Coordinates of C-alpha atoms and ligand atoms in Angstrom, one line a residue:
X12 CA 0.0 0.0 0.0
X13 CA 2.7 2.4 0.8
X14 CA 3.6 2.8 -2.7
X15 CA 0.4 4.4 -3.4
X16 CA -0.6 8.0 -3.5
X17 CA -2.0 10.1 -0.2
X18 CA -5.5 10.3 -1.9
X19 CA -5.3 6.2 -2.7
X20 CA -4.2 5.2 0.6
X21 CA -6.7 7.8 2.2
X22 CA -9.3 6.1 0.8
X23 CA -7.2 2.4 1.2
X24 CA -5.0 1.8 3.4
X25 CA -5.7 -0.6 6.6
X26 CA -8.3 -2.3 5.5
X27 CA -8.7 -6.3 6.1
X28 CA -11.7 -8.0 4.2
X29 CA -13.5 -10.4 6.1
X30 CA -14.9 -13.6 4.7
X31 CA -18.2 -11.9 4.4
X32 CA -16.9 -9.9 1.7
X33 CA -17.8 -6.5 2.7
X34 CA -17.5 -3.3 0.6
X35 CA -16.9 -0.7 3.3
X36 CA -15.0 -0.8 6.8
X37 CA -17.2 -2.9 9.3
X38 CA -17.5 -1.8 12.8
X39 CA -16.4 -4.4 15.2
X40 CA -18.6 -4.0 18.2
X41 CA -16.8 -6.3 20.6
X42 CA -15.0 -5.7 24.3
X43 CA -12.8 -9.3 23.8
X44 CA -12.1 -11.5 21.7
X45 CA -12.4 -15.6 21.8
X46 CA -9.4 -18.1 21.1
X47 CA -9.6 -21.8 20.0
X48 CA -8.2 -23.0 22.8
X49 CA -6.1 -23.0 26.3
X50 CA -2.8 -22.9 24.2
X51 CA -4.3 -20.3 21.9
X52 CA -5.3 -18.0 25.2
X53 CA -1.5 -18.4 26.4
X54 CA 0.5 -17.9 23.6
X55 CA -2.2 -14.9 23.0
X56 CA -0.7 -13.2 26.3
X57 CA 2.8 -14.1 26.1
X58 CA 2.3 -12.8 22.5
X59 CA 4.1 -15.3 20.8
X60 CA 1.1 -15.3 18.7
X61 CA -0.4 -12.1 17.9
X62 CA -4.1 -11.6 17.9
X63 CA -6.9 -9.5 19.8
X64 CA -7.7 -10.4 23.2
X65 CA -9.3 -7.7 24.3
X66 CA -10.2 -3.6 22.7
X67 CA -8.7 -1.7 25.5
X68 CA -5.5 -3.1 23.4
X69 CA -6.3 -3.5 20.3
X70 CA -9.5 -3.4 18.1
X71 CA -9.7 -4.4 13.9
X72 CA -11.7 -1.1 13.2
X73 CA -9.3 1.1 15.0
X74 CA -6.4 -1.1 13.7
X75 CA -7.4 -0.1 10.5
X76 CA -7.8 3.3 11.3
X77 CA -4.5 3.2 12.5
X78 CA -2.7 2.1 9.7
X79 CA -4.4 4.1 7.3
X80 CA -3.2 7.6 9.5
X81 CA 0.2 5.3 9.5
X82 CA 0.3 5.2 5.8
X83 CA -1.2 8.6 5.6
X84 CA 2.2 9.9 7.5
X85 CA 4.6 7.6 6.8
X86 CA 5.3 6.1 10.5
X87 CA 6.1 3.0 10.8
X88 CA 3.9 2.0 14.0
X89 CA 0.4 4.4 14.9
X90 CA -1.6 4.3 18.6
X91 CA -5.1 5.4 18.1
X92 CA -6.6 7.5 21.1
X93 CA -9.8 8.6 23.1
X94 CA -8.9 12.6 22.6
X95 CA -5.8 14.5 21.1
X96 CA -5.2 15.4 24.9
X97 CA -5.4 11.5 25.2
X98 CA -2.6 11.2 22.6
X99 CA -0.2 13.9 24.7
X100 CA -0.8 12.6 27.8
X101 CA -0.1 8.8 26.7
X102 CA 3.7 9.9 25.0
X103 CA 4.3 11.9 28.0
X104 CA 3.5 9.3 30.4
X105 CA 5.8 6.7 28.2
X106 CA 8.8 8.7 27.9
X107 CA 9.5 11.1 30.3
X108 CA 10.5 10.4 33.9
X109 CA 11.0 12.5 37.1
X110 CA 13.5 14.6 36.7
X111 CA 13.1 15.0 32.5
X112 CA 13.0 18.1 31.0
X113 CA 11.2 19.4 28.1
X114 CA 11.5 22.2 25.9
X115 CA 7.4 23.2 24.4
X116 CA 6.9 25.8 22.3
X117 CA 4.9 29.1 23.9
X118 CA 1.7 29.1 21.4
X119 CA 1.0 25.3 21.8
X120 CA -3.0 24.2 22.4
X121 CA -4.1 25.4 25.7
X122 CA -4.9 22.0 27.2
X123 CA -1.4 21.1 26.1
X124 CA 0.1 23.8 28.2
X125 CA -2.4 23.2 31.6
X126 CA -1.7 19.2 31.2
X127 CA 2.1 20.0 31.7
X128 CA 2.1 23.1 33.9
X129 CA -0.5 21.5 36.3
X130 CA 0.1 17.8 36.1
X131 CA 3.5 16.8 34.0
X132 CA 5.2 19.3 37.0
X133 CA 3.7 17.5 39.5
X134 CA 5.5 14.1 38.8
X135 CA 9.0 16.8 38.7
X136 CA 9.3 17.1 34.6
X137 CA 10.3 20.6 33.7
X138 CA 9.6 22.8 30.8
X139 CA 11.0 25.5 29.0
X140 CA 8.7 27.8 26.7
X141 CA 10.2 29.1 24.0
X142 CA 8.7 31.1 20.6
X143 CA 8.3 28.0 17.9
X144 CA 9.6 30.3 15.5
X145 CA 13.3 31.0 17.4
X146 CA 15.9 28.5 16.5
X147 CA 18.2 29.7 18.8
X148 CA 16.0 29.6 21.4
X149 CA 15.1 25.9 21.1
X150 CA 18.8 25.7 21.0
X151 CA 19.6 27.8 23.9
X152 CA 17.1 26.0 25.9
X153 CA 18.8 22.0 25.7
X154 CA 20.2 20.9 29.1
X155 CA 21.9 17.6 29.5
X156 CA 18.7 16.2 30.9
X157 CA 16.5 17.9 28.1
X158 CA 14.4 14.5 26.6
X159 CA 11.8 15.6 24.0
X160 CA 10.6 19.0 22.0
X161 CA 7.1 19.5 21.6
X162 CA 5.9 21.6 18.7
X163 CA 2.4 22.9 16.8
X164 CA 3.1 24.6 13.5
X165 CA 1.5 26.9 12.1
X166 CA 0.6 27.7 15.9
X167 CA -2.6 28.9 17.0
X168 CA -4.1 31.4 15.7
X169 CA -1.5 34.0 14.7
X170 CA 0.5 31.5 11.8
X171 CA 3.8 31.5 13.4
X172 CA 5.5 28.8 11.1
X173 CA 8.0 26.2 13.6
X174 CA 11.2 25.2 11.3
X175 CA 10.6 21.6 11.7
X176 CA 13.6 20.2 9.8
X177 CA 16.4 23.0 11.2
X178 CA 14.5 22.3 14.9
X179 CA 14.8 18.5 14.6
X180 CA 18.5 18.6 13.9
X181 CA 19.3 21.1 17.0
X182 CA 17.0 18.2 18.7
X183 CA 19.1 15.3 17.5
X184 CA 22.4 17.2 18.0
X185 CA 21.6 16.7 21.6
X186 CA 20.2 13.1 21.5
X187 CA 16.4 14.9 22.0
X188 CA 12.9 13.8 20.6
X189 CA 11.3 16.0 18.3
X190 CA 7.1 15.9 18.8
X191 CA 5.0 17.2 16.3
X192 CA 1.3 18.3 16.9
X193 CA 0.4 17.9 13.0
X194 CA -3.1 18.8 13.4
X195 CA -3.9 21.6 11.6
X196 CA -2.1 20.7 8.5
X197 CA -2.6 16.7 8.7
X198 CA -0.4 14.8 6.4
X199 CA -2.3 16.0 3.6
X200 CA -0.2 19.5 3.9
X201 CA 2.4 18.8 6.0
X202 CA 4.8 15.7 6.3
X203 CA 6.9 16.4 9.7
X204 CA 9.2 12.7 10.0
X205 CA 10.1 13.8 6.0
X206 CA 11.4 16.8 7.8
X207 CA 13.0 14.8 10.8
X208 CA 10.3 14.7 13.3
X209 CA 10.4 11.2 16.0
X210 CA 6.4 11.3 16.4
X211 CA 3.6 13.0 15.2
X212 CA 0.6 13.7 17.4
X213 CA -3.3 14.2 16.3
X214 CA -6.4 15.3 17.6
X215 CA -8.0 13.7 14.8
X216 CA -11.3 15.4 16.6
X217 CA -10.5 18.4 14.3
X218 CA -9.5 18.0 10.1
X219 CA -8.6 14.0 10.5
X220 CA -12.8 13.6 11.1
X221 CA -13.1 17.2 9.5
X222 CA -17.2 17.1 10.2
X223 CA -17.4 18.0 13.7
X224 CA -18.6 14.3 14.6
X225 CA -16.4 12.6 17.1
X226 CA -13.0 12.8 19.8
X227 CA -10.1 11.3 18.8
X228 CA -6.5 11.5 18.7
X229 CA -3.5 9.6 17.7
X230 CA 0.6 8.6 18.4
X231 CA 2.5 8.4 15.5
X232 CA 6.3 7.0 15.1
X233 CA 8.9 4.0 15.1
X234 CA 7.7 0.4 16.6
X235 CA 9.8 1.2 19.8
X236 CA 8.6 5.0 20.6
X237 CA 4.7 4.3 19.7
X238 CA 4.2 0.3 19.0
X239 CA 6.3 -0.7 22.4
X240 CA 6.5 2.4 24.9
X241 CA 3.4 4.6 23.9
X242 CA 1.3 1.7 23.4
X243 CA 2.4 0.1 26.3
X244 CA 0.8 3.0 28.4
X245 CA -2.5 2.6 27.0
X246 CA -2.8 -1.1 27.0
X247 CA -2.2 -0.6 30.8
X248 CA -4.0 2.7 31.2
X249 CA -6.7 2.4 28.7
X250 CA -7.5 5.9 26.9
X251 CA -8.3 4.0 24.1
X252 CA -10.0 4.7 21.0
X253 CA -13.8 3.3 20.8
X254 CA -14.4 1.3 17.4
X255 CA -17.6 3.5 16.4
X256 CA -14.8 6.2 16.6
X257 CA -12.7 4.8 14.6
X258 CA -14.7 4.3 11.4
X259 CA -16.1 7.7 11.4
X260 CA -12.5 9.0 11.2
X261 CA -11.9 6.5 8.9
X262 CA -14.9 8.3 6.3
X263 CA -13.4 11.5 7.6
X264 CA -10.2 10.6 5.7
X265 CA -11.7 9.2 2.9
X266 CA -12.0 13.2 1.6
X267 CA -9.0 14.5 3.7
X268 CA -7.3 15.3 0.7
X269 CA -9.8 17.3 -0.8
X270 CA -11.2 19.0 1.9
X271 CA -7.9 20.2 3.0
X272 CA -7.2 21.8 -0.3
X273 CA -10.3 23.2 -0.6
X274 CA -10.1 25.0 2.6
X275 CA -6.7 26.0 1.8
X276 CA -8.1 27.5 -1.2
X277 CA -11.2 29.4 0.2
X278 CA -8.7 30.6 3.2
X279 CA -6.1 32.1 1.4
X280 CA -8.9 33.8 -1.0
X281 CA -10.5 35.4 2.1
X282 CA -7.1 36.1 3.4
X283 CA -5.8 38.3 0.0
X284 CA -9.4 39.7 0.6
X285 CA -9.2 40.8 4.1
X286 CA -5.8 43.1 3.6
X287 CA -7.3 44.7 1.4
X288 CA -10.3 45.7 3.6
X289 CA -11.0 48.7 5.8
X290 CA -11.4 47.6 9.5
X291 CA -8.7 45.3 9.1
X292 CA -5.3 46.3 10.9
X293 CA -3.3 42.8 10.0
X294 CA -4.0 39.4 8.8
X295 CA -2.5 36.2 10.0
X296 CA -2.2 33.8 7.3
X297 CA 1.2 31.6 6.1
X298 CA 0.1 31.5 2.5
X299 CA 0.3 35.6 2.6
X300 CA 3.5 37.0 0.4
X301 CA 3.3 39.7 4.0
X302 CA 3.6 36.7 6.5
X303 CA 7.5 37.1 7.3
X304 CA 7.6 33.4 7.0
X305 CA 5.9 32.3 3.7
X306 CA 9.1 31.1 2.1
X307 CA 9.3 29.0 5.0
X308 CA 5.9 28.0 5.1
X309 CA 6.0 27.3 1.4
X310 CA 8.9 25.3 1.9
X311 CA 7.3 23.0 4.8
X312 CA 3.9 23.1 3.1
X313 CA 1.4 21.8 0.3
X314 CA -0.8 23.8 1.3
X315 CA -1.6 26.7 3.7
X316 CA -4.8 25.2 6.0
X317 CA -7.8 26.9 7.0
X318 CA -7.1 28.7 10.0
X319 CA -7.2 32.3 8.9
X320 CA -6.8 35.2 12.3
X321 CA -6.8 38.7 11.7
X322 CA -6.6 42.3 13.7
X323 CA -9.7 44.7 13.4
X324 CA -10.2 48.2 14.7
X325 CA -11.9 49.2 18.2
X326 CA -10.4 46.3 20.4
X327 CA -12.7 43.9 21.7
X328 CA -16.0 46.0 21.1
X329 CA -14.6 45.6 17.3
X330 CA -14.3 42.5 17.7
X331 CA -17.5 41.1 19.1
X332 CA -19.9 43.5 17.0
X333 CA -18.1 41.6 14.1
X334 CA -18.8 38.3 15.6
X335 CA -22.2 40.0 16.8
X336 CA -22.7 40.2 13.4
X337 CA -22.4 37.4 11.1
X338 CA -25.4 35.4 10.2
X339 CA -23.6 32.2 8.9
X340 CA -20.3 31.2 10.6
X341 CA -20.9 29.3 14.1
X342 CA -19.9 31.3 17.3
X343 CA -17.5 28.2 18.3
X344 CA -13.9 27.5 19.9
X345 CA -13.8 24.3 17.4
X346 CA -12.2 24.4 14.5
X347 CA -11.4 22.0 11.1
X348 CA -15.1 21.6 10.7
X349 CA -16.7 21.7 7.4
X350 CA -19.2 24.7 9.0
X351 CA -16.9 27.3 9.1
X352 CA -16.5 28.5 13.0
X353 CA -15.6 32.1 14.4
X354 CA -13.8 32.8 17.9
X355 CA -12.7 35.9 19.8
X356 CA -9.4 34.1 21.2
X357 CA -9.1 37.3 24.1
X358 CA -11.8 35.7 25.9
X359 CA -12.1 32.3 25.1
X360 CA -9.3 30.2 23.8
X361 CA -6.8 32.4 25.1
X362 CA -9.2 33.9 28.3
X363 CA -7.2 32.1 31.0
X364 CA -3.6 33.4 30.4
X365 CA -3.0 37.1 31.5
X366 CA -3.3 40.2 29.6
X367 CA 0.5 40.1 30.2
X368 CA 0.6 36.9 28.6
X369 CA -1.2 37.8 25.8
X370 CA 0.4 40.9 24.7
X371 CA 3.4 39.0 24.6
X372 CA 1.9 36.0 22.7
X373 CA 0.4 38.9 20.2
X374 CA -3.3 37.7 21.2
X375 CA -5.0 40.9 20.8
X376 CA -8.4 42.2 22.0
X377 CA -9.1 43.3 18.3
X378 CA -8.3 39.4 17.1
X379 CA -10.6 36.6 15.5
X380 CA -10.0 33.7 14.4
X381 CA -12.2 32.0 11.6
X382 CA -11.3 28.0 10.7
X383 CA -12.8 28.2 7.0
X384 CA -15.2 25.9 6.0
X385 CA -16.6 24.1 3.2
X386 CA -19.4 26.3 2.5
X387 CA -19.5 28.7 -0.7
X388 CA -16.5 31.4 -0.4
X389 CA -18.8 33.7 -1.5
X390 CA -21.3 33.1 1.2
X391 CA -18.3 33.5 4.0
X392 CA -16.7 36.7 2.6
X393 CA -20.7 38.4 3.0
X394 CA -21.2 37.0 6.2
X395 CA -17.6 38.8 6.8
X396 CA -18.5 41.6 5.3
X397 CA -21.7 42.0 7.6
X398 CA -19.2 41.4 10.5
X399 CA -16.9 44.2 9.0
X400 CA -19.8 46.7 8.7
X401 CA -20.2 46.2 12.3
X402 CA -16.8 46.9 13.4
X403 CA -17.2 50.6 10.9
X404 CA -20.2 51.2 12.9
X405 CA -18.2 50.8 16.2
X406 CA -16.0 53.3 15.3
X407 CA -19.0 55.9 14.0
X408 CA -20.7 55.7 17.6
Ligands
LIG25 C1 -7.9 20.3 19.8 C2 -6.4 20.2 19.8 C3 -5.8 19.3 20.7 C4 -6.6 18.4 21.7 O1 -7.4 17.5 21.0 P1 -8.7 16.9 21.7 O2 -9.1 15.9 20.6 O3 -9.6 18.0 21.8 O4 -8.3 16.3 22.9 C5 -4.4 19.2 20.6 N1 -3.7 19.9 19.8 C6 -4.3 20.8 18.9 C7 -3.4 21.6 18.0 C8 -5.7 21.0 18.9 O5 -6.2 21.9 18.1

């Protein structure tokens, strides 16, 4: 299979006919598994034959949805999850220890950041914060006891594009483990272990599902890091994946490919759009000739994604008469749905870091953040338009 194309194996990859000779991916219902016999059940558990036993381990939907994302990526070994947070939590847990450090970049999912500062510190790992898009910095921050990087890129929402290849050599330098959170590219725009990542993370609740259905996440890398350590941890701890689950993000990736370039498309058309519209101090979008790293992004990238954030006048007022505004987007904090979905960061995603925090990580109280859709482009830029009447208004008070 791997010698197929992304779209092929999308659509592929993973799947193991039955004898009933189904069409589509069955959904396989079933908390264990039986065996033939006493020998069968023993050399099941000592696993010198390898089988199901029971779907806290392993599952043949999710198995399949695993080694489609595999394929999909390029790893050699893929753990399916309960949640994307699932995923973090369950490569944490398997290869850090007390006294570890890491190194995390500052604009990383929030739940990312409160699941090490509140927990991960508890069992005495350390972090350092650095910008993703500082070299030197990841550089500068290495310690002898420094174990793994953590990355998003582009991060959320302002674009900043993470160097994954230059950042995965200062990593290996130092005998470190670069982790990638691919999800807002997904392999269909973004390979990170062709650029020298050691796993790749997922919430596949967002573009891997891209219809707003279901939780999920995934651990992706070699058979020691993910098929032996991570999957180690959830065989014993059990964060697992459900099999319903499973096969809807196996239809989600079914039209990965072309959902992710069509919202590329319709985002970087909104994008060109916005600059050139009154109300509109900045726009925050990699596939921008303005971003001050598109050659990069271009470079790392087949595509730009859909996430799209940009400045408007008046602050927050601004900002929520905009929102206020708009007839057809969804007032949501989710994104990498095919509804397109509109968030003030200020005071939601970003509401429980302080203002201090915030003007640092550039998270204005003018910002939005829209994660473009599927619907018509046309449709979205007069909803924005309504939204960008509103903020005109604000300022005519
Ligand atoms: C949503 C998200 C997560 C967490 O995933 P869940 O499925 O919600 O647990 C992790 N990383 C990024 C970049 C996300 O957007």
């Amino acid at each position: 299979m791997t010698e197929h194309h992304l779209a092929t194996l999308a659509v592929r990859a993973g799947q193991v006919r039955t004898h009933e000779g189904e069409h589509a991916e069955p959904i396989f219902t079933t908390s264990s598994y039986v065996f033939a016999s006493a020998a069968e059940a023993a050399a099941r558990f000592d696993e010198s034959v390898k089988g199901n036993i029971y779907s806290r381990f392993t599952n043949p939907t999710v198995r399949c949805f695993e080694e489609r994302l595999a394929a999909l990526e390029g790893a050699a070994s893929c753990v399916a999850t309960g949640s994307g947070m699932a995923a973090i939590l369950a490569t944490c847990m398997a290869l850090l220890k007390a006294g570890d450090h890491i190194v995390c970049s500052d604009s990383v999912f929030g739940s990312t950041i409160a699941l090490i500062n509140r927990y991960l510190v508890k069992f005495g790992v350390e972090v350092t914060y650095v910008r993703p898009d500082d070299n030197q910095a990841w550089r500068s921050a290495v310690r002898n006891d420094t174990r793994l990087f953590f990355l998003e890129t582009p991060s959320n929402p302002l674009a900043a594009i993470a160097d994954i290849r230059a950042i995965a050599d200062i990593a290996h330098e130092r005998g470190v483990l670069l982790v990638v959170d691919n999800c807002f590219c997904t392999p269909a725009l973004q390979k990170p272990f062709e650029l020298g990542a050691d796993l790749v993370i997922h919430s596949a609740t967002k573009y891997l599902d891209g219809q707003g259905r279901v939780v999920g996440g995934a651990v992706l890398g070699n058979e020691q890091l993910v098929g032996k350590d991570v999957f180690g941890f959830i065989r014993s701890a059990g964060p697992s994946m459900s099999p319903f689950n499973a096969w809807v993000f196996l239809k989600g990736l079914e039209t990965l490919q072309l959902r992710m370039r069509a919202h590329s498309e319709a985002a970087l058309q909104l994008a060109r759009w916005l600059e050139t519209q009154k109300g509109v101090r900045k726009v925050h979008y990699a596939g921008l000739e303005s971003h001050p790293q598109h050659a990069l992004a271009k470079r790392q990238q087949s595509g730009f994604g859909g996430i799209l954030a940009f400045d408007v006048e008046h602050g927050r007022q601004g900002a929520w008469a905009f929102i206020d505004a708009t007839r057809l987007m969804s007032i949501t904090a989710n994104l990498g749905d095919a509804k397109s979905t509109i968030t003030h960061p200020a005071t939601t995603t970003h509401s429980r870091i302080t203002p201090a925090e915030r003007e640092r990580a550039g998270i204005t109280e003018g910002l939005l953040r829209i994660s473009v859709g599927l619907e018509d482009v046309r449709d979205l830029q007069a909803d924005i338009e309504r939204g960008l009447a509103a903020v005109t208004a604000v300022g005519a008070r």
